[in-house]
Tab-separated table of C-alpha atoms and ligand atoms in Angstrom:
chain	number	residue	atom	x	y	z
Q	1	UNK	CA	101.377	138.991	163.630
Q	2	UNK	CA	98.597	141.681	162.669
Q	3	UNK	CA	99.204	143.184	159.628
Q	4	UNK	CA	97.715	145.743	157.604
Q	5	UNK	CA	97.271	146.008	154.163
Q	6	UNK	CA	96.074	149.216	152.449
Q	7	UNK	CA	94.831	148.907	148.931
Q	8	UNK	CA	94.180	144.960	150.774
Q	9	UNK	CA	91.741	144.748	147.745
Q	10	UNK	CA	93.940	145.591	144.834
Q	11	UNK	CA	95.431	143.891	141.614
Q	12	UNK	CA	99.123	142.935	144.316
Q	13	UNK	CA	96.947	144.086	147.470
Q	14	UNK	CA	94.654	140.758	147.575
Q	15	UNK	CA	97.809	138.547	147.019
Q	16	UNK	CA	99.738	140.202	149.706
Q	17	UNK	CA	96.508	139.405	151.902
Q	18	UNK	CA	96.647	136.066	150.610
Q	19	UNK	CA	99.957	135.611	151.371
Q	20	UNK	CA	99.950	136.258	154.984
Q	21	UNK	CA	96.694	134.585	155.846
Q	22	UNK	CA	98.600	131.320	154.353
Q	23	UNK	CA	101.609	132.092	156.507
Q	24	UNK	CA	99.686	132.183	159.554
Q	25	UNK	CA	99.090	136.039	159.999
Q	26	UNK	CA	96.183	138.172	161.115
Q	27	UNK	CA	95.710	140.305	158.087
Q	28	UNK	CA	93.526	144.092	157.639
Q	29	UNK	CA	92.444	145.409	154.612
Q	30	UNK	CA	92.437	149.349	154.718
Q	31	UNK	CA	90.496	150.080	151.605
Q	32	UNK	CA	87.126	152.228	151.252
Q	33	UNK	CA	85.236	148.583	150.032
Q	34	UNK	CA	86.276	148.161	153.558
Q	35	UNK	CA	85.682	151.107	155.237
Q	36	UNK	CA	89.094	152.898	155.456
Q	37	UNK	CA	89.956	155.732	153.533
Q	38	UNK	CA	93.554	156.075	153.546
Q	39	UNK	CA	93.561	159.837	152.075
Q	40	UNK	CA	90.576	160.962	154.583
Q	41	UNK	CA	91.895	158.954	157.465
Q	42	UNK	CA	88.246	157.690	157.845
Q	43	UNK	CA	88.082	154.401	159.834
Q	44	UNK	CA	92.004	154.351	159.878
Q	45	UNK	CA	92.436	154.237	163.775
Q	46	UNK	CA	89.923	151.446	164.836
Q	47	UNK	CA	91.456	149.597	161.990
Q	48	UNK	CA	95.215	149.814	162.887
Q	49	UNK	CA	94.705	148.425	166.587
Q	50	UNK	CA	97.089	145.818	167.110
Q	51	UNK	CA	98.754	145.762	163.677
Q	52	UNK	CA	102.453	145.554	163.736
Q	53	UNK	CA	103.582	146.376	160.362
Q	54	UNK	CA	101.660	148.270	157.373
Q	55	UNK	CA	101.801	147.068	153.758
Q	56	UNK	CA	101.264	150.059	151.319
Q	57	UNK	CA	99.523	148.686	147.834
Q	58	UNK	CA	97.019	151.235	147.652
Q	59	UNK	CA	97.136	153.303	144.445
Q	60	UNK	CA	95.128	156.074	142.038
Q	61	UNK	CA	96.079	156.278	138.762
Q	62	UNK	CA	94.597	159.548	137.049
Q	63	UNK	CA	95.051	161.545	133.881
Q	64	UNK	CA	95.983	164.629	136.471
Q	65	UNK	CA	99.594	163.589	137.801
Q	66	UNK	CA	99.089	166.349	141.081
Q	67	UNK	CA	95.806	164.219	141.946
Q	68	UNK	CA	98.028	160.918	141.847
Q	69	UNK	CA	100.332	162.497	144.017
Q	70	UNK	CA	98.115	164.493	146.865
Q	71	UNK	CA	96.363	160.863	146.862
Q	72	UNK	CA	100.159	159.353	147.689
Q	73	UNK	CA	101.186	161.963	149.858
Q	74	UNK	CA	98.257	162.686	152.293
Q	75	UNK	CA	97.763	158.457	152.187
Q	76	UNK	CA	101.264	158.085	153.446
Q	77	UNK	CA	100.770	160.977	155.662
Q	78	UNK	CA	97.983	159.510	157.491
Q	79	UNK	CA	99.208	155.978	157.385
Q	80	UNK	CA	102.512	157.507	159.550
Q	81	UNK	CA	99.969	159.203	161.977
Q	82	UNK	CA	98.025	156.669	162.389
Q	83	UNK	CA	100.404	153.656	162.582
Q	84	UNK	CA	102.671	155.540	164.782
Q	85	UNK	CA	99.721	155.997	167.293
Q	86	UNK	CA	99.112	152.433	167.157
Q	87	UNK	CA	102.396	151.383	167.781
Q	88	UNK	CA	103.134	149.882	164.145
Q	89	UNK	CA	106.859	149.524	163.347
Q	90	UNK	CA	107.413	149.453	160.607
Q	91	UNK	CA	105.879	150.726	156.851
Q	92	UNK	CA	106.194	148.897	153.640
Q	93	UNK	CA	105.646	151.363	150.829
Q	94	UNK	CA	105.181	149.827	146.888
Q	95	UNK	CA	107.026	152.075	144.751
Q	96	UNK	CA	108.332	151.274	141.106
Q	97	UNK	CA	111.252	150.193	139.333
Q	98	UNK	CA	113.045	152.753	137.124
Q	99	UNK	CA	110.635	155.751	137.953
Q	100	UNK	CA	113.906	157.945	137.928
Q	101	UNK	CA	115.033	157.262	134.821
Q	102	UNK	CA	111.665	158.196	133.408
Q	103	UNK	CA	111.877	162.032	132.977
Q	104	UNK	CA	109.052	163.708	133.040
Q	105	UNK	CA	105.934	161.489	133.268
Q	106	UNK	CA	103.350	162.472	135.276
Q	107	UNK	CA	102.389	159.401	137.435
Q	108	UNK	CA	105.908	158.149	137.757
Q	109	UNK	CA	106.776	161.798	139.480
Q	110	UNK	CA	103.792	161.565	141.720
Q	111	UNK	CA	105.673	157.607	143.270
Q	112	UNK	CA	108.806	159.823	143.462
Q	113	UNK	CA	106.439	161.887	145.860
Q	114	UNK	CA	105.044	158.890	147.527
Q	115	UNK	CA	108.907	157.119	147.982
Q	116	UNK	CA	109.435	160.853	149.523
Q	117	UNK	CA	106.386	160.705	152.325
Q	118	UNK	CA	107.297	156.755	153.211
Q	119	UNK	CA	111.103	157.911	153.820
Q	120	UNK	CA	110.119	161.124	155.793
Q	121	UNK	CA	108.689	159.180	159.267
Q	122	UNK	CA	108.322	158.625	161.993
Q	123	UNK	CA	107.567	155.412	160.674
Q	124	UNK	CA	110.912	153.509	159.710
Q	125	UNK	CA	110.016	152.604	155.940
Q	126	UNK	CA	111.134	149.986	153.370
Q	127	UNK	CA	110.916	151.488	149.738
Q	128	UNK	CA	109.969	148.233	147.606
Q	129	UNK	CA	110.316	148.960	143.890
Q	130	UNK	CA	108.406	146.229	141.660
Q	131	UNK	CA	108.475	145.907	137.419
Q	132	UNK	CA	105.536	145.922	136.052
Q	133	UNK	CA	103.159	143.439	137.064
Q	134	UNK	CA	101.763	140.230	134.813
Q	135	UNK	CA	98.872	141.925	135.729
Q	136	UNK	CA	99.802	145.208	134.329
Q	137	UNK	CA	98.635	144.879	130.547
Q	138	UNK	CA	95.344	143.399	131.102
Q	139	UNK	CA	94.809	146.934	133.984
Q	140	UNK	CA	95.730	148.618	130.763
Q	141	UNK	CA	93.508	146.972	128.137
Q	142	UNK	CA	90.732	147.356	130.701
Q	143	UNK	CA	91.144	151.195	130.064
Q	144	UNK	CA	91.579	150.846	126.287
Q	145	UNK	CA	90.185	147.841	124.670
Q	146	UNK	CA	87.082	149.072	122.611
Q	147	UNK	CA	85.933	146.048	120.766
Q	148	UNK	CA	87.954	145.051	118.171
Q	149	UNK	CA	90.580	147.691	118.936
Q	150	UNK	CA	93.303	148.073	121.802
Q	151	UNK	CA	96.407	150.129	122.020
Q	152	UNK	CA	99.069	149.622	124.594
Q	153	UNK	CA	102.236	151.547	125.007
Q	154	UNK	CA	105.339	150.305	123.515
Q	155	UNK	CA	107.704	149.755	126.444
Q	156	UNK	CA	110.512	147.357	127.724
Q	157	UNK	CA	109.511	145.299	130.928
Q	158	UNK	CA	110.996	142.833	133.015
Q	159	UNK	CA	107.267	141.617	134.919
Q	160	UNK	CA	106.808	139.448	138.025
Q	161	UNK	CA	103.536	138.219	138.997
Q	162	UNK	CA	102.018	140.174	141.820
Q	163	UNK	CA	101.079	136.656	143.653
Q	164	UNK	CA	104.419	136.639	143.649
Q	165	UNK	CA	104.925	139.990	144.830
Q	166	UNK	CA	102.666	139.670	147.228
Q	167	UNK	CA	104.696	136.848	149.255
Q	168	UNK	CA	107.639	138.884	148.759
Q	169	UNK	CA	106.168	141.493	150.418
Q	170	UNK	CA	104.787	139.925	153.332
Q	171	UNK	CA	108.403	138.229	153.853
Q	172	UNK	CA	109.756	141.954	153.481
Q	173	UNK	CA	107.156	143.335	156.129
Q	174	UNK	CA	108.337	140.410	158.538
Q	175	UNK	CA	112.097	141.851	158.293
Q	176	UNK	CA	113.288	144.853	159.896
Q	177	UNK	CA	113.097	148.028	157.718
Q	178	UNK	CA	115.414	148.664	154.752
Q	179	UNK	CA	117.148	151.874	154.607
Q	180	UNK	CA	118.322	150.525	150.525
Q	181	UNK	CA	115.198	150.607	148.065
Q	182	UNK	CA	114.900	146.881	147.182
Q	183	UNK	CA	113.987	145.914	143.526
Q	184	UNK	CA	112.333	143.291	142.920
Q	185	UNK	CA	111.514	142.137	139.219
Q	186	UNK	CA	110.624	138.813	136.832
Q	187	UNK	CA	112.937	136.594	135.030
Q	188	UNK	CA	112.807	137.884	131.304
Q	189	UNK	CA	112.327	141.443	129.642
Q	190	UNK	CA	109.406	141.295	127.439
Q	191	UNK	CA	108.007	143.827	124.900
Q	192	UNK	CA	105.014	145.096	126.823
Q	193	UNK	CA	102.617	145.047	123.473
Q	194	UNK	CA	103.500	141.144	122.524
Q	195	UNK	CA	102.380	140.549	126.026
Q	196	UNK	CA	99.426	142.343	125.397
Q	197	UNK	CA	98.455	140.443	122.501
Q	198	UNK	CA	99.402	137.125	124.479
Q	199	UNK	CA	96.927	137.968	127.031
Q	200	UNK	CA	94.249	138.782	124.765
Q	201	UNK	CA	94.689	135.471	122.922
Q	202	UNK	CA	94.789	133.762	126.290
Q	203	UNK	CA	91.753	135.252	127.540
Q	204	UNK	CA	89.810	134.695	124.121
Q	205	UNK	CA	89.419	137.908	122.955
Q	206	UNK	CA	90.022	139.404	119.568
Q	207	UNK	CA	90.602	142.865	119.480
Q	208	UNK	CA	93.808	143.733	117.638
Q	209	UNK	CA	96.537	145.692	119.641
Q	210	UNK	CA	97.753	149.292	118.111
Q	211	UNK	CA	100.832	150.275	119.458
Q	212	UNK	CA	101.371	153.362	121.087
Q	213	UNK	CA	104.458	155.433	121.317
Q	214	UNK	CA	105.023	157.680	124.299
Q	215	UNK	CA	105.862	161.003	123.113
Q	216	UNK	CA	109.468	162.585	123.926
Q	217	UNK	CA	111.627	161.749	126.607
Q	218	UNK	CA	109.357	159.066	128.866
Q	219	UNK	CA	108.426	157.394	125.708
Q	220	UNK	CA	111.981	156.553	124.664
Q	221	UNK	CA	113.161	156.020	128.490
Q	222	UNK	CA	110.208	153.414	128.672
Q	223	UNK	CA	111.454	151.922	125.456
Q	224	UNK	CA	115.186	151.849	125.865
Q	225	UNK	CA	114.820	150.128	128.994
Q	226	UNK	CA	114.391	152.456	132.168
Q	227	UNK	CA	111.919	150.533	133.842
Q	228	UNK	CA	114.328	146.823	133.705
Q	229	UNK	CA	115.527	145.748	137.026
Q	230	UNK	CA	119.390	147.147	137.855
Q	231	UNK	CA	121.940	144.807	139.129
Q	232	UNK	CA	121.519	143.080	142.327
Q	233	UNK	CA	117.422	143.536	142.033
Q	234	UNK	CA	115.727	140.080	143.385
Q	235	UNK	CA	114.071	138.379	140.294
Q	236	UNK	CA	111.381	135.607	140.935
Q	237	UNK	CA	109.529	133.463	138.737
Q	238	UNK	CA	106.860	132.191	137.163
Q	239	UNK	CA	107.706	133.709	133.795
Q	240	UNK	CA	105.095	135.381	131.782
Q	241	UNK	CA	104.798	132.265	129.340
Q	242	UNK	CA	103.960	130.324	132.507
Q	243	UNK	CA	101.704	132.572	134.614
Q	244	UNK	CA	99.355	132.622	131.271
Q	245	UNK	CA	98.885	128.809	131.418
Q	246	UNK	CA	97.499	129.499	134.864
Q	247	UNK	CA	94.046	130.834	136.008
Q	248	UNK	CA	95.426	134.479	137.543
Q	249	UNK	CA	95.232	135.923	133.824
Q	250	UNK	CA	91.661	134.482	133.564
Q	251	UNK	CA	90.699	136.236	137.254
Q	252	UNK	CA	92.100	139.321	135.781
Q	253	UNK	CA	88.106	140.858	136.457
Q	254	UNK	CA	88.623	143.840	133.113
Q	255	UNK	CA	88.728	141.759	130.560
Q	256	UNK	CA	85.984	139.090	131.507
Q	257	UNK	CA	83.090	140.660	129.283
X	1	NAP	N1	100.289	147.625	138.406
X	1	NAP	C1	101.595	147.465	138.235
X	1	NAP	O1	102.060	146.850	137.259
X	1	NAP	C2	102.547	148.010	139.277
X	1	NAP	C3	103.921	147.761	139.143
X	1	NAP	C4	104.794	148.203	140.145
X	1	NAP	C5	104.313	148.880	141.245
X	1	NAP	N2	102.970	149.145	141.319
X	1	NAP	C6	102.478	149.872	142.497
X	1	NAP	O2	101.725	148.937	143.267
X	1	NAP	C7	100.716	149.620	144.010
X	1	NAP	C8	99.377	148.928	143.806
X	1	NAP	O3	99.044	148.968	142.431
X	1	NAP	P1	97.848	148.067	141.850
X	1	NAP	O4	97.977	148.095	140.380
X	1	NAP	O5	97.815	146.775	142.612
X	1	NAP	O6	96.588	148.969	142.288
X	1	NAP	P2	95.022	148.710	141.984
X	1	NAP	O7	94.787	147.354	141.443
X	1	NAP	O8	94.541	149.900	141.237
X	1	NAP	O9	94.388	148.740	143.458
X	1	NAP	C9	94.292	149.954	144.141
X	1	NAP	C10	93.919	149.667	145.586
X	1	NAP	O10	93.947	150.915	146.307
X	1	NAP	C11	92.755	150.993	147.071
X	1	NAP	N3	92.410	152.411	147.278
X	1	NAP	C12	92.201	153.367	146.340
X	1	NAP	N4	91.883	154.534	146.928
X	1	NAP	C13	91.900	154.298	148.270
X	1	NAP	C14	91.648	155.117	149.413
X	1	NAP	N5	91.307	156.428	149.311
X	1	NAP	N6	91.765	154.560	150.642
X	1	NAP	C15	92.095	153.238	150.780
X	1	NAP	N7	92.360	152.433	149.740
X	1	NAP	C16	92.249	152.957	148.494
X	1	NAP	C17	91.697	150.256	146.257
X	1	NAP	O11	90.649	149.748	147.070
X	1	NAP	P3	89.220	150.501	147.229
X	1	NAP	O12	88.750	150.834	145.850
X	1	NAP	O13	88.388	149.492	147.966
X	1	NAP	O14	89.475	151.709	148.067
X	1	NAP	C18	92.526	149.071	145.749
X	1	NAP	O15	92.580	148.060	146.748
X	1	NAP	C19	100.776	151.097	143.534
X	1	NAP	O16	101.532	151.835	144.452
X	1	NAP	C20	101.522	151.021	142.203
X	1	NAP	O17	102.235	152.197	141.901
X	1	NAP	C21	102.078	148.723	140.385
């Protein structure tokens, strides 16, 4: 099967790429490295021909939540034009665990956005909503490691690798759409600033990690739990402990100088 992957080139993107070409599949990359701009539309047509299913990992994280959210919104927009004119079936959109519970945070209202453009069509959509990746404190050292100094906010997370991820999302695309959001999570809730320091140590750095608490509401939603897996979410290993004695943590690309 042809399928399409936009944000193919991405922290989960590659591994959901990855996982299909293992499995056999014909996989597309829709990113601009690749000449498709999902917010634009630019190059989307030529590069949905033939694709059966679309795999939405693309993201933009910015201090302005209403950029965040036009990026979600006109992406999703376009990928439902354009799929639907190439006779794709069905959409796969990455959402997050928890994002309701969060009141008030900026990012986490621009996925509610994006969740709101997968559901409205014509494409039939999946919502997939994933913890936090093992990836997700070395993305946020990158941003605020300055030498010997770090911080990372204090928050409760239940992570699953996003190779991981990524073949769970390939065997979701194969399916027929969802109607339920599906959560899928790791096997342990960790403290998101020990696993900060854990990568650090893995990875041979030194800087020493401040934590950070999130002002008001989000802040003590992220800490209390909001963003751990409800009941009945799918939870798949490796465990953080074990994905660090691999090489994923070391391929991380922010925190190789
Ligand atoms: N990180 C986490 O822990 C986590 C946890 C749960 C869910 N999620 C969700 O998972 C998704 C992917 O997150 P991530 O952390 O893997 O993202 P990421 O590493 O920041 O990758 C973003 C991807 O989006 C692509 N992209 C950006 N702008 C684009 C555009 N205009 N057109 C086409 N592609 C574009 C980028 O490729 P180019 O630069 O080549 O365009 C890149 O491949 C997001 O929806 C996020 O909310 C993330």
């Amino acid at each position: 099967m042809r399928i399409a992957v936009a944000g193919g080139t991405g922290t989960v993107g590659k591994y959901v790429v990855l996982a299909g070409q293992q499995s056999g599949h014909d996989m597309v990359v829709l990113s601009r490295q690749h000449g498709v701009d999902i917010q634009s539309g630019k190059g989307l047509a030529p590069a949905l021909e033939g694709c059966a299913v679309i795999v939405d990992a693309a993201n933009l994280v910015s201090p302005l939540a209403s950029k965040s959210a036009k990026f979600f919104t006109e992406g999703t927009a376009h990928l439902h034009e354009a799929g639907t004119a190439a006779g794709v079936s069905h959409l796969v959109t990455l959402s997050i665990v928890g994002i309701d519970l969060v009141p008030g945070y900026g990012y986490y209202k621009a996925k509610l956005k994006h969740e709101a453009a997968a559901l409205a069509g014509p494409l039939p959509a999946t919502i997939v909503r994933a913890t936090q990746f093992h990836e997700f404190p070395a993305q946020i050292l990158s941003v605020t490691r300055r030498g010997p100094i770090a911080f990372m906010p204090r928050m409760r997370s239940q992570p699953i690798s996003a190779r991981t991820l990524g073949h769970v999302l390939v065997e979701i695309a194969l399916g027929p759409p969802n109607a339920e959001r599906i959560e899928v999570g790791g096997p342990e809730a960790l403290d998101m600033v020990d696993m900060a320091r854990l990568v650090l140590k893995r990875s041979g750095k030194r800087s020493s990690v401040i934590p950070l608490r999130v002002p008001g509401k989000p802040g003590r939603a992220m800490r209390s739990g909001a963003l751990l897996p409800g009941e009945g979410g799918r939870l798949e290993g490796p465990t953080f402990a074990e994905w660090l004695e691999g090489d994923d943590v070391l391929a991380f690309h922010p925190l190789r100088p």
